[in-house]
């Protein structure tokens, strides 16, 4: 019985190594054959995107902070 | 507002995540292109979800030991936020998959497993709402959340690794080794996990406080 379980586990472990992994090297940072948003970066537009997403996050955070404060106020009022 | 330093930390880390996440140098990899940056926004959702589910299970156990509804508040609200993160995680993953793997939904074991996992947690909400007695509801949902968590971990972390998956690091045991991610990506990835998790914690605690206030108010009205 033990033997069969061992064989089963062995088979499972064989399938486990099926995928090859590729290491990320320094060349990957210089690889200009791959298209990246270089145009957007050189024209400075990436900062527009940073600002837009920043505003989205800022809006959510302001909302959370206000809700936090409102609850704090209610808690205070309730305990008085 | 007893201790709020971690809320400031959350804001700082999230600001860093977005600014550095969009601006740092990333490996230039074919097919992925700039979408590699989704690592800081999509993958972190699942890590945040997992951490919050651990908190939910912890409070579920505390509730079972004490029978106190205070722990149930924590358990359910952390689960709620975890589900929110999971839904955001699966939707962002679908968009990412469309543009890198070619389809919104591939029959990838990790996708199907995470969908099953989410459905389990939807069932948790349905289960909770179907019970009227608060103590019974708290106890049953605490037990359910422990079992759901115990099924969720193998579903998204173990089973996909036993077969081949499109997700990096699946098929084999990757852990956090040198492959798939390099140290440059990690400088944003880890802070991003902490930042998003703290935001989730913040939202959860606000809702816990709301719940407790509501209960106190009800008690007051009944005792008048």
Short mmCIF file of C-alpha atoms in Angstrom, two decimals:
data_model
loop_
_atom_site.label_atom_id
_atom_site.label_comp_id
_atom_site.label_asym_id
_atom_site.label_seq_id
_atom_site.Cartn_x
_atom_site.Cartn_y
_atom_site.Cartn_z
CA UNK A 1 0.00 0.00 0.00
CA UNK A 2 2.74 2.38 1.03
CA UNK A 3 4.58 1.60 -2.17
CA UNK A 4 1.63 2.64 -4.34
CA UNK A 5 1.23 5.91 -2.48
CA UNK A 6 4.94 6.52 -2.97
CA UNK A 7 4.65 5.86 -6.70
CA UNK A 8 1.61 8.12 -6.94
CA UNK A 9 3.42 10.96 -5.17
CA UNK A 10 6.44 10.42 -7.38
CA UNK A 11 4.28 10.73 -10.50
CA UNK A 12 2.73 13.92 -9.18
CA UNK A 13 6.16 15.39 -8.48
CA UNK A 14 7.25 14.64 -12.05
CA UNK A 15 4.43 16.68 -13.50
CA UNK A 16 5.40 19.40 -11.06
CA UNK A 17 8.64 20.18 -12.82
CA UNK A 18 7.07 20.41 -16.24
CA UNK A 19 7.25 24.17 -16.57
CA UNK A 20 10.56 25.82 -17.29
CA UNK A 21 11.23 29.09 -15.61
CA UNK A 22 13.15 31.95 -17.15
CA UNK A 23 15.30 34.18 -15.01
CA UNK A 24 14.95 37.93 -15.39
CA UNK A 25 18.32 39.42 -16.25
CA UNK A 26 19.72 42.91 -16.64
CA UNK A 27 19.35 42.56 -20.41
CA UNK A 28 15.61 42.52 -20.01
CA UNK A 29 15.79 46.13 -18.88
CA UNK A 30 17.67 47.13 -22.03
CA UNK A 31 15.72 45.04 -24.49
CA UNK A 32 14.52 47.65 -26.97
CA UNK A 33 12.94 45.12 -29.31
CA UNK A 34 10.05 44.87 -26.90
CA UNK A 35 7.55 47.66 -27.20
CA UNK A 36 7.06 49.65 -24.05
CA UNK A 37 5.43 52.99 -23.41
CA UNK A 38 8.61 54.85 -24.25
CA UNK A 39 6.80 57.38 -26.42
CA UNK A 40 4.42 58.23 -23.61
CA UNK A 41 7.36 58.57 -21.27
CA UNK A 42 9.46 60.75 -23.55
CA UNK A 43 6.58 63.12 -24.16
CA UNK A 44 6.05 63.25 -20.43
CA UNK A 45 2.50 61.95 -20.68
CA UNK A 46 3.12 59.18 -18.17
CA UNK A 47 3.00 61.86 -15.48
CA UNK A 48 -0.51 62.71 -16.64
CA UNK A 49 -1.46 59.13 -15.97
CA UNK A 50 0.25 59.19 -12.57
CA UNK A 51 -1.73 62.31 -11.71
CA UNK A 52 -5.02 60.81 -12.87
CA UNK A 53 -4.60 57.61 -10.89
CA UNK A 54 -3.30 59.66 -7.98
CA UNK A 55 -6.51 61.68 -8.01
CA UNK A 56 -8.58 58.49 -8.05
CA UNK A 57 -6.71 57.16 -5.03
CA UNK A 58 -6.88 60.57 -3.35
CA UNK A 59 -10.64 60.71 -3.84
CA UNK A 60 -11.11 57.27 -2.33
CA UNK A 61 -8.86 58.13 0.61
CA UNK A 62 -10.66 61.42 1.31
CA UNK A 63 -13.94 59.53 1.31
CA UNK A 64 -12.60 56.91 3.72
CA UNK A 65 -11.12 59.57 6.01
CA UNK A 66 -14.42 61.46 6.09
CA UNK A 67 -16.36 58.30 6.89
CA UNK A 68 -13.84 57.54 9.62
CA UNK A 69 -14.32 61.00 11.13
CA UNK A 70 -18.09 60.78 10.91
CA UNK A 71 -18.09 57.47 12.77
CA UNK A 72 -15.72 58.92 15.37
CA UNK A 73 -18.09 61.84 15.87
CA UNK A 74 -21.06 59.52 16.29
CA UNK A 75 -19.15 57.37 18.77
CA UNK A 76 -18.27 60.44 20.79
CA UNK A 77 -21.85 61.69 20.76
CA UNK A 78 -23.14 58.29 21.76
CA UNK A 79 -20.78 57.92 24.70
CA UNK A 80 -21.65 61.34 26.12
CA UNK B 1 -9.16 57.52 16.44
CA UNK B 2 -6.94 56.01 19.12
CA UNK B 3 -4.02 55.04 16.96
CA UNK B 4 -3.90 56.38 13.48
CA UNK B 5 -0.24 56.03 12.49
CA UNK B 6 -1.05 52.98 10.37
CA UNK B 7 -3.66 54.92 8.43
CA UNK B 8 -1.00 57.45 7.48
CA UNK B 9 1.30 54.57 6.61
CA UNK B 10 -1.43 53.18 4.34
CA UNK B 11 -1.76 56.51 2.52
CA UNK B 12 2.01 56.87 2.12
CA UNK B 13 2.44 53.31 0.87
CA UNK B 14 -0.43 53.59 -1.61
CA UNK B 15 0.89 56.88 -2.96
CA UNK B 16 4.29 55.19 -3.34
CA UNK B 17 2.68 52.20 -5.04
CA UNK B 18 1.01 54.32 -7.67
CA UNK B 19 3.85 56.74 -8.33
CA UNK B 20 6.73 54.24 -8.21
CA UNK B 21 4.57 51.48 -9.64
CA UNK B 22 4.01 53.48 -12.81
CA UNK B 23 7.42 55.10 -13.07
CA UNK B 24 10.15 52.63 -12.08
CA UNK B 25 12.12 50.68 -14.64
CA UNK B 26 10.58 47.30 -15.23
CA UNK B 27 11.92 44.34 -17.19
CA UNK B 28 11.04 44.71 -20.87
CA UNK B 29 9.41 41.38 -21.58
CA UNK B 30 7.60 40.33 -24.75
CA UNK B 31 3.79 40.03 -24.65
CA UNK B 32 3.68 41.49 -21.15
CA UNK B 33 5.09 44.90 -22.13
CA UNK B 34 3.96 47.56 -19.67
CA UNK B 35 1.25 45.35 -18.21
CA UNK B 36 3.91 43.83 -15.98
CA UNK B 37 3.05 46.74 -13.71
CA UNK B 38 -0.30 45.11 -13.01
CA UNK B 39 1.73 43.06 -10.55
CA UNK B 40 1.44 45.97 -8.12
CA UNK B 41 -2.32 46.25 -8.53
CA UNK B 42 -3.75 42.88 -9.50
CA UNK B 43 -1.54 40.41 -7.62
CA UNK B 44 -1.56 42.55 -4.48
CA UNK B 45 -5.36 42.32 -4.37
CA UNK B 46 -5.12 38.57 -3.82
CA UNK B 47 -2.43 38.92 -1.19
CA UNK B 48 -4.54 41.53 0.57
CA UNK B 49 -7.59 39.29 0.33
CA UNK B 50 -5.66 36.40 1.84
CA UNK B 51 -4.29 38.43 4.74
CA UNK B 52 -7.74 39.77 5.54
CA UNK B 53 -9.24 36.29 5.40
CA UNK B 54 -6.64 35.16 7.93
CA UNK B 55 -7.80 37.97 10.23
CA UNK B 56 -11.41 36.92 9.64
CA UNK B 57 -10.64 33.30 10.57
CA UNK B 58 -8.74 34.45 13.65
CA UNK B 59 -11.73 36.45 14.88
CA UNK B 60 -14.06 33.63 13.91
CA UNK B 61 -12.11 31.33 16.24
CA UNK B 62 -12.12 33.99 18.96
CA UNK B 63 -15.89 34.22 18.59
CA UNK B 64 -16.31 30.48 18.90
CA UNK B 65 -14.24 30.52 22.08
CA UNK B 66 -15.92 33.50 23.69
CA UNK B 67 -19.38 33.69 22.11
CA UNK B 68 -18.94 37.45 22.02
CA UNK B 69 -20.55 39.29 19.10
CA UNK B 70 -17.71 41.82 19.14
CA UNK B 71 -15.47 39.22 17.49
CA UNK B 72 -18.15 38.33 14.98
CA UNK B 73 -18.23 41.97 13.82
CA UNK B 74 -14.54 41.81 13.02
CA UNK B 75 -14.85 38.44 11.33
CA UNK B 76 -17.68 39.39 9.00
CA UNK B 77 -16.38 42.83 8.05
CA UNK B 78 -12.92 41.54 7.25
CA UNK B 79 -14.53 38.86 5.10
CA UNK B 80 -16.60 41.52 3.35
CA UNK B 81 -13.56 43.58 2.45
CA UNK B 82 -11.69 40.44 1.44
CA UNK B 83 -14.53 39.58 -0.95
CA UNK B 84 -14.37 43.11 -2.36
CA UNK B 85 -10.63 42.65 -2.96
CA UNK B 86 -11.29 39.26 -4.54
CA UNK B 87 -13.86 40.68 -6.94
CA UNK B 88 -11.51 43.51 -7.88
CA UNK B 89 -8.70 40.96 -8.23
CA UNK B 90 -10.67 38.73 -10.56
CA UNK B 91 -11.91 41.62 -12.74
CA UNK B 92 -8.47 43.16 -13.09
CA UNK B 93 -7.11 39.69 -13.83
CA UNK B 94 -9.65 39.26 -16.62
CA UNK B 95 -8.56 42.48 -18.28
CA UNK B 96 -4.91 41.56 -17.93
CA UNK B 97 -5.60 38.10 -19.34
CA UNK B 98 -7.44 39.53 -22.36
CA UNK B 99 -4.39 41.48 -23.45
CA UNK B 100 -1.68 38.98 -22.59
CA UNK B 101 -3.23 35.52 -22.83
CA UNK B 102 -5.75 36.50 -25.49
CA UNK B 103 -9.01 35.86 -23.68
CA UNK B 104 -10.94 37.21 -20.74
CA UNK B 105 -11.37 33.76 -19.32
CA UNK B 106 -9.02 30.93 -20.10
CA UNK B 107 -9.62 27.54 -18.59
CA UNK B 108 -6.59 28.04 -16.44
CA UNK B 109 -6.73 26.00 -13.22
CA UNK B 110 -5.94 29.06 -11.14
CA UNK B 111 -8.77 31.09 -12.70
CA UNK B 112 -11.36 28.39 -12.18
CA UNK B 113 -10.14 27.69 -8.66
CA UNK B 114 -10.27 31.33 -7.67
CA UNK B 115 -13.77 31.59 -9.14
CA UNK B 116 -14.84 28.63 -7.00
CA UNK B 117 -13.18 30.27 -4.01
CA UNK B 118 -15.10 33.49 -4.57
CA UNK B 119 -18.37 31.60 -4.98
CA UNK B 120 -17.73 29.94 -1.62
CA UNK B 121 -17.45 33.34 -0.04
CA UNK B 122 -20.59 34.58 -1.80
CA UNK B 123 -22.32 31.58 -0.25
CA UNK B 124 -21.00 32.78 3.11
CA UNK B 125 -22.92 36.03 2.69
CA UNK B 126 -26.07 34.23 1.62
CA UNK B 127 -25.76 31.88 4.58
CA UNK B 128 -25.38 34.76 7.00
CA UNK B 129 -28.39 36.58 5.68
CA UNK B 130 -30.57 33.49 5.83
CA UNK B 131 -30.22 33.22 9.62
CA UNK B 132 -32.21 35.54 11.85
CA UNK B 133 -30.84 34.79 15.31
CA UNK B 134 -27.70 36.89 15.77
CA UNK B 135 -25.87 34.38 17.96
CA UNK B 136 -26.68 31.46 15.72
CA UNK B 137 -25.68 33.51 12.68
CA UNK B 138 -22.38 34.47 14.27
CA UNK B 139 -21.53 30.92 15.30
CA UNK B 140 -22.47 29.26 12.02
CA UNK B 141 -20.70 31.85 9.91
CA UNK B 142 -17.57 31.55 12.08
CA UNK B 143 -17.50 27.80 11.48
CA UNK B 144 -18.23 28.30 7.78
CA UNK B 145 -15.45 30.84 7.39
CA UNK B 146 -12.92 28.46 8.94
CA UNK B 147 -13.93 25.70 6.52
CA UNK B 148 -14.08 28.06 3.56
CA UNK B 149 -10.59 29.30 4.32
CA UNK B 150 -9.30 25.76 4.68
CA UNK B 151 -10.68 25.00 1.20
CA UNK B 152 -9.60 28.32 -0.31
CA UNK B 153 -5.87 27.88 0.35
CA UNK B 154 -5.51 24.56 -1.51
CA UNK B 155 -7.78 25.88 -4.27
CA UNK B 156 -5.68 28.88 -5.15
CA UNK B 157 -2.22 27.92 -3.92
CA UNK B 158 -1.79 24.19 -4.04
CA UNK B 159 -4.02 22.68 -6.75
CA UNK B 160 -2.91 25.05 -9.56
CA UNK B 161 0.69 24.17 -8.77
CA UNK B 162 0.08 20.50 -9.34
CA UNK B 163 -0.82 21.08 -12.96
CA UNK B 164 0.29 23.54 -15.58
CA UNK B 165 -1.03 27.02 -15.35
CA UNK B 166 -0.57 30.22 -17.29
CA UNK B 167 0.13 32.02 -14.06
CA UNK B 168 3.84 32.42 -13.42
CA UNK B 169 5.22 30.20 -10.71
CA UNK B 170 2.63 27.48 -11.18
CA UNK B 171 3.42 23.95 -12.14
CA UNK B 172 6.21 23.28 -9.69
CA UNK B 173 6.95 24.94 -6.41
CA UNK B 174 8.14 28.48 -6.88
CA UNK B 175 7.80 30.05 -3.45
CA UNK B 176 9.50 33.38 -3.78
CA UNK B 177 12.60 32.50 -5.70
CA UNK B 178 14.64 34.48 -8.17
CA UNK B 179 12.39 33.64 -11.08
CA UNK B 180 9.43 35.61 -12.36
CA UNK B 181 10.18 38.58 -10.19
CA UNK B 182 13.36 40.47 -9.65
CA UNK B 183 14.48 42.71 -6.82
CA UNK B 184 13.47 45.86 -8.67
CA UNK B 185 9.86 44.75 -8.88
CA UNK B 186 9.88 43.69 -5.26
CA UNK B 187 10.74 47.18 -4.04
CA UNK B 188 7.24 48.19 -5.04
CA UNK B 189 5.48 44.84 -4.74
CA UNK B 190 5.94 44.32 -0.98
CA UNK B 191 5.05 47.89 0.04
CA UNK B 192 2.04 47.61 -2.27
CA UNK B 193 0.81 44.48 -0.48
CA UNK B 194 1.12 46.21 2.89
CA UNK B 195 -0.50 49.39 1.57
CA UNK B 196 -3.54 47.71 0.02
CA UNK B 197 -3.99 45.44 3.04
CA UNK B 198 -3.90 48.43 5.39
CA UNK B 199 -6.50 50.19 3.25
CA UNK B 200 -8.68 47.08 3.45
CA UNK B 201 -8.18 46.95 7.21
CA UNK B 202 -9.13 50.59 7.46
CA UNK B 203 -12.37 50.08 5.54
CA UNK B 204 -13.14 46.99 7.63
CA UNK B 205 -12.57 48.74 10.95
CA UNK B 206 -14.81 51.63 9.91
CA UNK B 207 -17.60 49.18 9.15
CA UNK B 208 -16.96 47.31 12.40
CA UNK B 209 -17.31 50.54 14.33
CA UNK B 210 -20.53 51.32 12.45
CA UNK B 211 -21.90 47.88 13.31
CA UNK B 212 -21.04 48.21 17.00
CA UNK B 213 -22.56 51.67 17.19
CA UNK B 214 -25.71 50.41 15.56
CA UNK B 215 -25.96 47.54 18.04
CA UNK B 216 -25.42 49.87 21.01
CA UNK B 217 -28.14 52.13 19.70
CA UNK B 218 -30.53 49.20 19.34
CA UNK B 219 -29.75 48.02 22.88
CA UNK B 220 -30.39 51.51 24.17
CA UNK B 221 -33.73 51.74 22.40
CA UNK B 222 -34.81 48.33 23.72
CA UNK B 223 -33.78 49.10 27.29
CA UNK B 224 -35.52 52.44 27.40
#
